[in-house]
Short mmCIF file of C-alpha atoms in Angstrom, two decimals:
data_model
loop_
_atom_site.label_atom_id
_atom_site.label_comp_id
_atom_site.label_asym_id
_atom_site.label_seq_id
_atom_site.Cartn_x
_atom_site.Cartn_y
_atom_site.Cartn_z
CA UNK A 4 -0.32 -66.65 32.13
CA UNK A 5 1.75 -69.35 33.63
CA UNK A 6 4.85 -69.03 31.41
CA UNK A 7 7.33 -68.75 34.29
CA UNK A 8 9.10 -72.01 35.14
CA UNK A 9 9.58 -74.88 32.86
CA UNK A 10 6.24 -76.49 33.53
CA UNK A 11 3.11 -75.06 31.94
CA UNK A 12 -0.29 -76.62 32.83
CA UNK A 13 -2.21 -76.64 29.57
CA UNK A 14 -5.43 -75.93 31.31
CA UNK A 15 -4.22 -72.89 33.28
CA UNK A 16 -5.07 -70.65 30.31
CA UNK A 17 -8.77 -71.38 30.88
CA UNK A 18 -8.86 -70.24 34.48
CA UNK A 19 -11.43 -67.50 35.07
CA UNK A 20 -9.93 -64.65 37.09
CA UNK A 21 -11.45 -61.50 38.51
CA UNK A 22 -9.91 -58.50 36.87
CA UNK A 23 -10.23 -56.12 39.79
CA UNK A 24 -8.87 -58.16 42.63
CA UNK A 25 -10.72 -60.35 45.07
CA UNK A 26 -11.05 -64.07 45.04
CA UNK A 27 -14.76 -64.66 44.92
CA UNK A 28 -16.54 -64.58 41.53
CA UNK A 29 -20.05 -63.38 42.01
CA UNK A 30 -22.73 -62.70 39.37
CA UNK A 31 -21.43 -59.20 38.46
CA UNK A 32 -17.71 -59.92 38.87
CA UNK A 33 -15.85 -58.66 35.84
CA UNK A 34 -13.42 -61.40 34.79
CA UNK A 35 -10.94 -61.97 32.07
CA UNK A 36 -13.76 -63.69 30.22
CA UNK A 37 -15.89 -60.54 30.45
CA UNK A 38 -12.94 -58.53 29.26
CA UNK A 39 -12.56 -60.63 26.12
CA UNK A 40 -16.26 -60.80 25.36
CA UNK A 41 -16.25 -57.01 25.46
CA UNK A 42 -13.16 -56.84 23.25
CA UNK A 43 -14.93 -59.16 20.80
CA UNK A 44 -17.90 -56.83 20.75
CA UNK A 45 -15.56 -53.84 20.27
CA UNK A 46 -13.88 -55.66 17.35
CA UNK A 47 -17.02 -56.64 15.70
CA UNK A 48 -18.47 -53.14 16.18
CA UNK A 49 -15.25 -51.57 14.89
CA UNK A 50 -15.46 -53.67 11.79
CA UNK A 51 -19.16 -53.23 11.15
CA UNK A 52 -19.88 -49.78 12.46
CA UNK A 53 -16.70 -47.81 12.33
CA UNK A 54 -15.56 -49.54 9.15
CA UNK A 55 -18.74 -48.59 7.37
CA UNK A 56 -19.06 -45.02 8.57
CA UNK A 57 -18.02 -43.77 5.20
CA UNK A 58 -20.98 -45.60 3.56
CA UNK A 59 -18.89 -45.53 0.50
CA UNK A 60 -20.15 -46.63 -2.87
CA UNK A 61 -16.65 -47.88 -3.64
CA UNK A 62 -15.86 -49.45 -0.29
CA UNK A 63 -12.66 -49.10 1.74
CA UNK A 64 -10.86 -52.26 2.66
CA UNK A 65 -12.44 -52.48 6.13
CA UNK A 66 -15.92 -51.78 4.67
CA UNK A 67 -15.51 -54.55 2.06
CA UNK A 68 -14.60 -56.95 4.85
CA UNK A 69 -17.71 -55.90 6.73
CA UNK A 70 -19.87 -56.27 3.60
CA UNK A 71 -18.25 -59.62 2.97
CA UNK A 72 -19.28 -60.74 6.43
CA UNK A 73 -22.74 -59.44 6.01
CA UNK A 74 -23.15 -61.10 2.63
CA UNK A 75 -21.73 -64.34 3.96
CA UNK A 76 -24.17 -64.65 6.83
CA UNK A 77 -27.05 -63.35 4.75
CA UNK A 78 -26.41 -65.98 2.09
CA UNK A 79 -26.18 -68.58 4.71
CA UNK A 80 -29.51 -67.59 6.35
CA UNK A 81 -31.27 -67.30 2.98
CA UNK A 82 -30.05 -70.56 1.60
CA UNK A 83 -30.14 -72.72 4.70
CA UNK A 84 -32.95 -71.38 6.70
CA UNK A 85 -35.18 -70.81 3.71
CA UNK A 86 -37.85 -68.10 2.95
CA UNK A 87 -39.34 -66.18 5.82
CA UNK A 88 -36.14 -66.41 7.77
CA UNK A 89 -34.86 -62.91 7.18
CA UNK A 90 -36.49 -61.63 10.30
CA UNK A 91 -33.99 -63.63 12.29
CA UNK A 92 -30.96 -62.57 10.27
CA UNK A 93 -29.76 -60.02 12.78
CA UNK A 94 -30.01 -62.65 15.57
CA UNK A 95 -28.02 -65.16 13.64
CA UNK A 96 -25.47 -62.43 12.51
CA UNK A 97 -25.01 -61.40 16.19
CA UNK A 98 -24.35 -65.04 17.18
CA UNK A 99 -21.99 -65.69 14.29
CA UNK A 100 -20.06 -62.36 14.76
CA UNK A 101 -19.83 -62.90 18.54
CA UNK A 102 -18.57 -66.42 18.26
CA UNK A 103 -16.23 -65.65 15.42
CA UNK A 104 -14.86 -62.59 17.23
CA UNK A 105 -14.27 -64.61 20.47
CA UNK A 106 -12.66 -67.51 18.57
CA UNK A 107 -10.38 -65.27 16.50
CA UNK A 108 -9.27 -63.02 19.28
CA UNK A 109 -8.58 -66.18 21.31
CA UNK A 110 -5.83 -66.87 18.80
CA UNK A 111 -3.86 -63.83 20.09
CA UNK A 112 -1.16 -65.32 22.42
CA UNK A 113 -1.96 -64.58 26.06
CA UNK A 114 -5.57 -63.74 25.33
CA UNK A 115 -8.59 -65.53 26.66
CA UNK A 116 -11.19 -67.44 24.63
CA UNK A 117 -14.66 -67.16 26.22
CA UNK A 118 -16.11 -69.66 23.69
CA UNK A 119 -13.75 -72.26 25.14
CA UNK A 120 -15.97 -72.31 28.23
CA UNK A 121 -19.20 -74.32 28.36
CA UNK A 122 -20.66 -71.64 30.62
CA UNK A 123 -20.72 -69.66 27.37
CA UNK A 124 -21.42 -72.19 24.78
CA UNK A 125 -24.19 -73.86 26.69
CA UNK A 126 -26.32 -70.62 27.25
CA UNK A 127 -25.69 -69.77 23.54
CA UNK A 128 -26.88 -73.20 22.32
CA UNK A 129 -29.86 -73.19 24.78
CA UNK A 130 -30.88 -69.72 23.62
CA UNK A 131 -30.96 -71.01 20.06
CA UNK A 132 -32.79 -74.12 21.18
CA UNK A 133 -35.51 -72.23 23.03
CA UNK A 134 -35.85 -69.55 20.42
CA UNK A 135 -36.25 -72.06 17.66
CA UNK A 136 -38.70 -74.19 19.69
CA UNK A 137 -40.75 -71.13 20.51
CA UNK A 138 -40.72 -70.06 16.82
CA UNK A 139 -41.87 -73.52 15.90
CA UNK A 140 -44.87 -73.53 18.35
CA UNK A 141 -45.78 -69.85 17.51
CA UNK A 142 -45.68 -70.54 13.78
CA UNK A 143 -47.46 -74.00 13.71
CA UNK A 144 -49.07 -74.23 17.03
CA UNK A 145 -49.57 -77.77 18.11
CA UNK A 146 -48.85 -79.04 14.56
CA UNK A 147 -45.18 -78.43 15.44
CA UNK A 148 -45.36 -81.77 17.40
CA UNK A 149 -45.97 -83.36 14.06
CA UNK A 150 -42.30 -82.67 13.48
CA UNK A 151 -41.58 -85.69 15.82
CA UNK A 152 -44.12 -87.96 14.05
CA UNK A 153 -42.48 -89.30 10.95
CA UNK A 154 -45.47 -89.79 8.55
CA UNK A 155 -43.56 -91.40 5.81
CA UNK A 156 -42.39 -94.23 8.01
CA UNK A 157 -44.46 -97.49 8.35
CA UNK A 158 -47.01 -97.20 11.05
CA UNK A 159 -45.55 -99.64 13.53
CA UNK A 160 -42.21 -97.93 13.48
CA UNK A 161 -43.52 -94.53 14.04
CA UNK A 162 -43.57 -94.56 17.87
CA UNK A 163 -40.09 -95.82 18.01
CA UNK A 164 -38.92 -93.24 15.50
CA UNK A 165 -40.79 -90.49 17.46
CA UNK A 166 -38.78 -91.37 20.58
CA UNK A 167 -35.63 -91.15 18.54
CA UNK A 168 -36.73 -87.94 16.98
CA UNK A 169 -37.53 -86.41 20.42
CA UNK A 170 -34.25 -87.45 21.91
CA UNK A 171 -32.22 -86.19 18.91
CA UNK A 172 -34.21 -82.91 19.21
CA UNK A 173 -33.31 -82.68 22.85
CA UNK A 174 -29.72 -83.49 22.28
CA UNK A 175 -29.26 -80.77 19.83
CA UNK A 176 -28.25 -77.98 22.34
CA UNK A 177 -25.78 -80.51 23.96
CA UNK A 178 -23.98 -81.25 20.65
CA UNK A 179 -24.42 -77.67 19.53
CA UNK A 180 -22.61 -76.31 22.59
CA UNK A 181 -20.11 -79.09 23.29
CA UNK A 182 -18.85 -79.04 19.68
CA UNK A 183 -17.92 -75.43 19.85
CA UNK A 184 -16.56 -75.36 23.44
CA UNK A 185 -14.66 -78.59 23.12
CA UNK A 186 -13.12 -77.68 19.82
CA UNK A 187 -11.81 -74.37 21.20
CA UNK A 188 -10.67 -75.86 24.49
CA UNK A 189 -8.91 -78.77 22.78
CA UNK A 190 -7.10 -76.68 20.23
CA UNK A 191 -5.80 -74.21 22.81
CA UNK A 192 -4.85 -77.02 25.13
CA UNK A 193 -2.90 -78.79 22.47
CA UNK A 194 -1.02 -75.54 21.62
CA UNK A 195 -0.13 -75.15 25.20
CA UNK A 196 1.08 -78.83 25.40
CA UNK A 197 3.42 -78.27 22.52
CA UNK A 198 4.61 -74.92 24.07
CA UNK A 199 5.23 -76.78 27.38
CA UNK A 200 7.06 -79.56 25.47
CA UNK A 201 9.19 -76.81 23.78
CA UNK A 202 10.16 -75.31 27.14
CA UNK A 203 10.87 -78.82 28.55
CA UNK A 204 13.14 -79.68 25.64
CA UNK A 205 15.01 -76.45 25.97
CA UNK A 206 15.23 -76.76 29.68
CA UNK A 207 16.60 -80.28 29.27
CA UNK A 208 19.50 -78.87 27.11
CA UNK A 209 18.27 -80.52 23.89
CA UNK A 210 18.01 -77.21 22.11
CA UNK A 211 17.92 -78.27 18.47
CA UNK A 212 15.34 -80.87 19.12
CA UNK A 213 12.95 -78.02 20.10
CA UNK A 214 12.34 -77.50 16.40
CA UNK A 215 9.92 -80.45 16.48
CA UNK A 216 7.39 -79.01 19.01
CA UNK A 217 7.99 -75.64 17.45
CA UNK A 218 6.96 -76.94 14.03
CA UNK A 219 3.91 -78.63 15.51
CA UNK A 220 2.95 -75.30 17.24
CA UNK A 221 3.13 -73.46 13.94
CA UNK A 222 1.12 -76.07 12.13
CA UNK A 223 -1.44 -76.22 15.00
CA UNK A 224 -1.73 -72.49 15.00
CA UNK A 225 -2.71 -72.45 11.32
CA UNK A 226 -5.12 -75.26 11.92
CA UNK A 227 -6.59 -73.44 14.89
CA UNK A 228 -7.25 -70.43 12.81
CA UNK A 229 -9.21 -72.58 10.52
CA UNK A 230 -11.04 -74.22 13.43
CA UNK A 231 -11.84 -70.90 14.87
CA UNK A 232 -13.60 -69.91 11.69
CA UNK A 233 -15.11 -73.22 10.95
CA UNK A 234 -16.64 -73.62 14.41
CA UNK A 235 -18.23 -70.25 14.33
CA UNK A 236 -19.48 -71.14 10.91
CA UNK A 237 -20.87 -74.51 12.01
CA UNK A 238 -22.56 -72.86 15.07
CA UNK A 239 -24.25 -70.40 12.83
CA UNK A 240 -25.22 -72.88 10.11
CA UNK A 241 -26.67 -75.31 12.63
CA UNK A 242 -28.70 -72.42 14.00
CA UNK A 243 -29.99 -71.87 10.53
CA UNK A 244 -30.76 -75.56 10.09
CA UNK A 245 -32.79 -75.61 13.34
CA UNK A 246 -34.47 -72.38 12.38
CA UNK A 247 -35.42 -74.05 9.04
CA UNK A 248 -36.92 -77.05 10.82
CA UNK A 249 -38.98 -74.70 13.08
CA UNK A 250 -40.11 -72.59 10.11
CA UNK A 251 -40.79 -75.13 7.54
CA UNK A 252 -40.90 -78.55 9.51
CA UNK A 253 -38.52 -80.37 7.17
CA UNK B 16 2.00 -67.80 39.22
CA UNK B 17 1.30 -71.17 37.94
CA UNK B 18 0.89 -72.60 41.31
CA UNK B 19 -1.23 -69.56 42.35
CA UNK B 20 -3.71 -70.05 39.65
CA UNK B 21 -3.75 -73.71 40.29
CA UNK B 22 -4.58 -73.04 43.91
CA UNK B 23 -7.19 -70.55 42.75
CA UNK B 24 -8.84 -73.09 40.51
CA UNK B 25 -8.66 -75.68 43.29
CA UNK B 26 -10.03 -73.20 45.67
CA UNK B 27 -13.08 -72.71 43.58
CA UNK B 28 -13.83 -76.39 43.85
CA UNK B 29 -13.83 -79.51 42.35
CA UNK B 30 -12.22 -80.87 39.18
CA UNK B 31 -8.99 -79.72 37.52
CA UNK B 32 -10.91 -78.40 34.55
CA UNK B 33 -11.62 -74.70 34.88
CA UNK B 34 -14.59 -75.23 32.48
CA UNK B 35 -16.24 -77.29 35.11
CA UNK B 36 -15.68 -74.88 37.90
CA UNK B 37 -19.37 -73.96 38.37
CA UNK B 38 -18.60 -71.17 40.63
CA UNK B 39 -17.58 -69.03 37.65
CA UNK B 40 -20.68 -69.84 35.67
CA UNK B 41 -22.91 -67.21 37.08
CA UNK B 42 -20.55 -64.42 36.12
CA UNK B 43 -19.78 -65.78 32.60
CA UNK B 44 -23.57 -66.31 31.86
CA UNK B 45 -24.48 -62.86 33.10
CA UNK B 46 -21.83 -61.04 31.04
CA UNK B 47 -22.56 -63.30 28.04
CA UNK B 48 -26.10 -62.17 28.20
CA UNK B 49 -25.02 -58.47 28.58
CA UNK B 50 -22.62 -58.92 25.67
CA UNK B 51 -25.13 -60.55 23.41
CA UNK B 52 -27.85 -57.90 24.13
CA UNK B 53 -25.34 -55.07 23.52
CA UNK B 54 -24.00 -56.71 20.32
CA UNK B 55 -27.45 -57.47 19.04
CA UNK B 56 -28.60 -53.92 19.58
CA UNK B 57 -25.46 -52.51 17.93
CA UNK B 58 -25.83 -54.90 14.97
CA UNK B 59 -29.68 -54.71 14.45
CA UNK B 60 -29.98 -50.95 15.02
CA UNK B 61 -26.78 -49.52 13.41
CA UNK B 62 -24.48 -51.99 11.57
CA UNK B 63 -26.82 -54.16 9.62
CA UNK B 64 -29.15 -51.53 8.31
CA UNK B 65 -26.27 -49.41 7.29
CA UNK B 66 -24.46 -52.17 5.45
CA UNK B 67 -27.76 -53.10 3.78
CA UNK B 68 -28.33 -49.58 2.69
CA UNK B 69 -24.76 -49.29 1.32
CA UNK B 70 -25.12 -52.59 -0.60
CA UNK B 71 -28.59 -51.66 -1.98
CA UNK B 72 -27.36 -48.19 -2.94
CA UNK B 73 -24.43 -49.76 -4.80
CA UNK B 74 -26.79 -52.21 -6.60
CA UNK B 75 -29.00 -49.28 -7.50
CA UNK B 76 -26.06 -47.22 -8.75
CA UNK B 77 -24.85 -50.19 -10.87
CA UNK B 78 -28.35 -50.83 -12.25
CA UNK B 79 -28.68 -47.08 -13.04
CA UNK B 80 -25.29 -47.14 -14.73
CA UNK B 81 -26.24 -50.26 -16.71
CA UNK B 82 -29.54 -48.59 -17.75
CA UNK B 83 -27.79 -45.49 -18.82
CA UNK B 84 -25.19 -47.54 -20.73
CA UNK B 85 -28.10 -49.39 -22.47
CA UNK B 86 -29.73 -46.04 -23.24
CA UNK B 87 -26.45 -44.70 -24.77
CA UNK B 88 -26.02 -47.90 -26.73
CA UNK B 89 -29.60 -47.53 -28.14
CA UNK B 90 -28.91 -43.85 -29.05
CA UNK B 91 -25.68 -44.86 -30.72
CA UNK B 92 -27.44 -47.51 -32.75
CA UNK B 93 -30.17 -45.07 -33.71
CA UNK B 94 -27.47 -42.54 -34.77
CA UNK B 95 -25.78 -45.23 -36.74
CA UNK B 96 -29.08 -46.17 -38.43
CA UNK B 97 -29.78 -42.54 -39.27
CA UNK B 98 -26.30 -42.20 -40.58
CA UNK B 99 -26.75 -45.10 -42.81
CA UNK B 100 -30.03 -43.94 -44.03
CA UNK B 101 -28.56 -40.61 -44.84
CA UNK B 102 -25.70 -42.25 -46.60
CA UNK B 103 -28.10 -44.40 -48.63
CA UNK B 104 -30.20 -41.36 -49.52
CA UNK B 105 -27.10 -39.41 -50.60
CA UNK B 106 -25.90 -42.34 -52.63
CA UNK B 107 -29.32 -42.49 -54.37
CA UNK B 108 -29.35 -38.83 -54.97
CA UNK B 109 -25.81 -38.95 -56.41
CA UNK B 110 -26.93 -41.74 -58.80
CA UNK B 111 -29.94 -39.75 -59.84
CA UNK B 112 -27.87 -36.64 -60.44
CA UNK B 113 -25.35 -38.74 -62.42
CA UNK B 114 -28.13 -40.23 -64.59
CA UNK B 115 -29.61 -36.85 -65.11
CA UNK B 116 -26.30 -35.44 -66.13
CA UNK B 117 -25.77 -38.29 -68.42
CA UNK B 118 -29.15 -37.86 -70.02
CA UNK B 119 -28.55 -34.14 -70.45
CA UNK B 120 -25.21 -34.74 -72.11
CA UNK B 121 -26.87 -37.34 -74.24
CA UNK B 122 -29.59 -34.80 -75.30
CA UNK B 123 -27.04 -32.10 -76.00
CA UNK B 124 -24.96 -34.49 -77.85
CA UNK B 125 -27.90 -35.64 -79.93
CA UNK B 126 -28.82 -32.02 -80.58
CA UNK B 127 -25.30 -31.19 -81.68
CA UNK B 128 -25.18 -34.13 -83.93
CA UNK B 129 -28.45 -33.20 -85.49
CA UNK B 130 -27.29 -29.62 -85.93
CA UNK B 131 -23.98 -30.85 -87.46
CA UNK B 132 -26.07 -33.22 -89.72
CA UNK B 133 -28.26 -30.38 -90.82
CA UNK B 134 -25.22 -28.14 -91.54
CA UNK B 135 -23.67 -30.96 -93.54
CA UNK B 136 -26.94 -31.47 -95.44
CA UNK B 137 -27.11 -27.80 -96.16
CA UNK B 138 -23.51 -27.66 -97.33
CA UNK B 139 -24.05 -30.58 -99.49
CA UNK B 140 -27.18 -28.89 -101.08
CA UNK B 141 -25.14 -25.80 -101.57
CA UNK B 142 -22.36 -27.80 -103.24
CA UNK B 143 -24.71 -29.73 -105.40
CA UNK B 144 -26.31 -26.46 -106.54
CA UNK B 145 -22.96 -25.03 -107.38
CA UNK B 146 -22.01 -28.20 -109.16
CA UNK B 147 -25.23 -27.98 -111.06
CA UNK B 148 -24.50 -24.37 -111.87
CA UNK B 149 -20.95 -25.21 -112.95
CA UNK B 150 -22.31 -27.98 -115.06
CA UNK B 151 -24.92 -25.77 -116.59
CA UNK B 152 -22.26 -23.16 -117.22
CA UNK B 153 -20.13 -25.70 -118.87
CA UNK B 154 -22.91 -26.82 -121.02
CA UNK B 155 -23.52 -23.17 -122.16
CA UNK B 156 -19.82 -22.67 -122.84
CA UNK B 157 -19.82 -25.99 -124.86
CA UNK B 158 -22.83 -24.71 -126.79
CA UNK B 159 -21.24 -21.42 -127.55
CA UNK B 160 -17.94 -22.99 -128.52
CA UNK B 161 -19.69 -25.68 -130.54
CA UNK B 162 -21.80 -23.03 -132.25
CA UNK B 163 -18.85 -20.74 -133.06
CA UNK B 164 -16.87 -23.70 -134.31
CA UNK B 165 -19.84 -24.80 -136.47
CA UNK B 166 -20.26 -21.30 -137.80
CA UNK B 167 -16.61 -20.91 -138.57
CA UNK B 168 -16.57 -24.34 -140.34
CA UNK B 169 -19.76 -23.54 -142.26
CA UNK B 170 -18.37 -19.98 -143.19
CA UNK B 171 -15.18 -21.50 -144.46
CA UNK B 172 -16.95 -24.21 -146.37
CA UNK B 173 -19.86 -22.36 -147.66
CA UNK B 174 -19.17 -18.62 -147.44
CA UNK B 175 -22.18 -16.42 -147.77
CA UNK B 176 -24.69 -19.13 -147.04
CA UNK B 177 -24.14 -19.13 -143.40
CA UNK B 178 -27.19 -18.63 -141.38
CA UNK B 179 -25.91 -18.23 -137.92
CA UNK B 180 -29.29 -18.76 -136.26
CA UNK B 181 -29.94 -22.06 -138.17
CA UNK B 182 -26.53 -23.34 -137.20
CA UNK B 183 -26.96 -22.36 -133.57
CA UNK B 184 -30.34 -24.22 -133.70
CA UNK B 185 -28.86 -27.19 -135.34
CA UNK B 186 -25.92 -27.33 -132.77
CA UNK B 187 -28.46 -26.81 -129.96
CA UNK B 188 -30.62 -29.73 -131.30
CA UNK B 189 -27.63 -31.96 -131.42
CA UNK B 190 -26.34 -31.01 -128.05
CA UNK B 191 -29.80 -31.35 -126.46
CA UNK B 192 -30.68 -34.49 -128.31
#
């Protein structure tokens, strides 16, 4: 990326570029984002398919990591989404693994983080939103609308609460997608800001002072690893919560 | 390069933020859909069933092992019980044998004592008989000596009168009386 020169624009790392020349980005254009999505798929597949090809009773290290991931997501689906949710486990596992893969691979310096783009997180969140809504209506029919009618509230308050319920339901995909995208974007941008500061301090001949932005970068990197995991986890667990609402209506 | 990409982003439109450059959304959304479908198929067809099988197999194996261990434990306990029963039986038999031996010895001892008693009684009878014989013999000797002495005294005092038989009778009467 734009590491030449003393000035680094913190947002340059998010620029989508066609990989095989050309300027225009059409529907099928393979970009750096495409590449890193595929690398994420490759990494997840390597872990869960190549890593388990031994099918060992006493697992290898890679296999136990794959089993750990499986058990982690399975527990989450079981405990959060409740009974009857196991049919959607592969779907949630795919989402979690994809987001986690993209987030973690984005921590490699010079890589690209597809999940830092709303063009990725918004469709992901909308897919969850529509899936869950469809499940709700298929499972409960029109009774699913009762989800928005708070029966335990006093009667005069119910219409007001219904409006609030509907709005909060419709806002779900927005918060769901912005949370993930903005977290990834902000973290990477902050890292770049400190990197730029480091370069500027060095360029200004204040060498020893560069330890300050350097230290900040190290700390932020550790924090970003945490954020990369936590945001994938939050995305998956919210999906489970929404699924639980659709399956069991509170 | 920085300026290039800048120009690039600017060329695509709009705001400074690449995230809001909607010209790139088509491609991102398309490839996201492709990626998700591919990953979903890989996970749901291959990875997840395989991991589930492995985990279930392991759980089965562990359950089997635990069952076997419980079985062995039960066998060990049964063996211990059998051993203890055998031990108790052996101890009981040993006690019985000891009691029998003691009784046998007692019986033999009693028999031996009885035999010894009988022998002692026999010997005593024998001795008493001999004592009686000796005493009888002694009395006879006393009678003979007394008779002879009496005859000699009578013959010295009254020669020619002596009637040996009468003297013997008289001595006998004195002795017996």
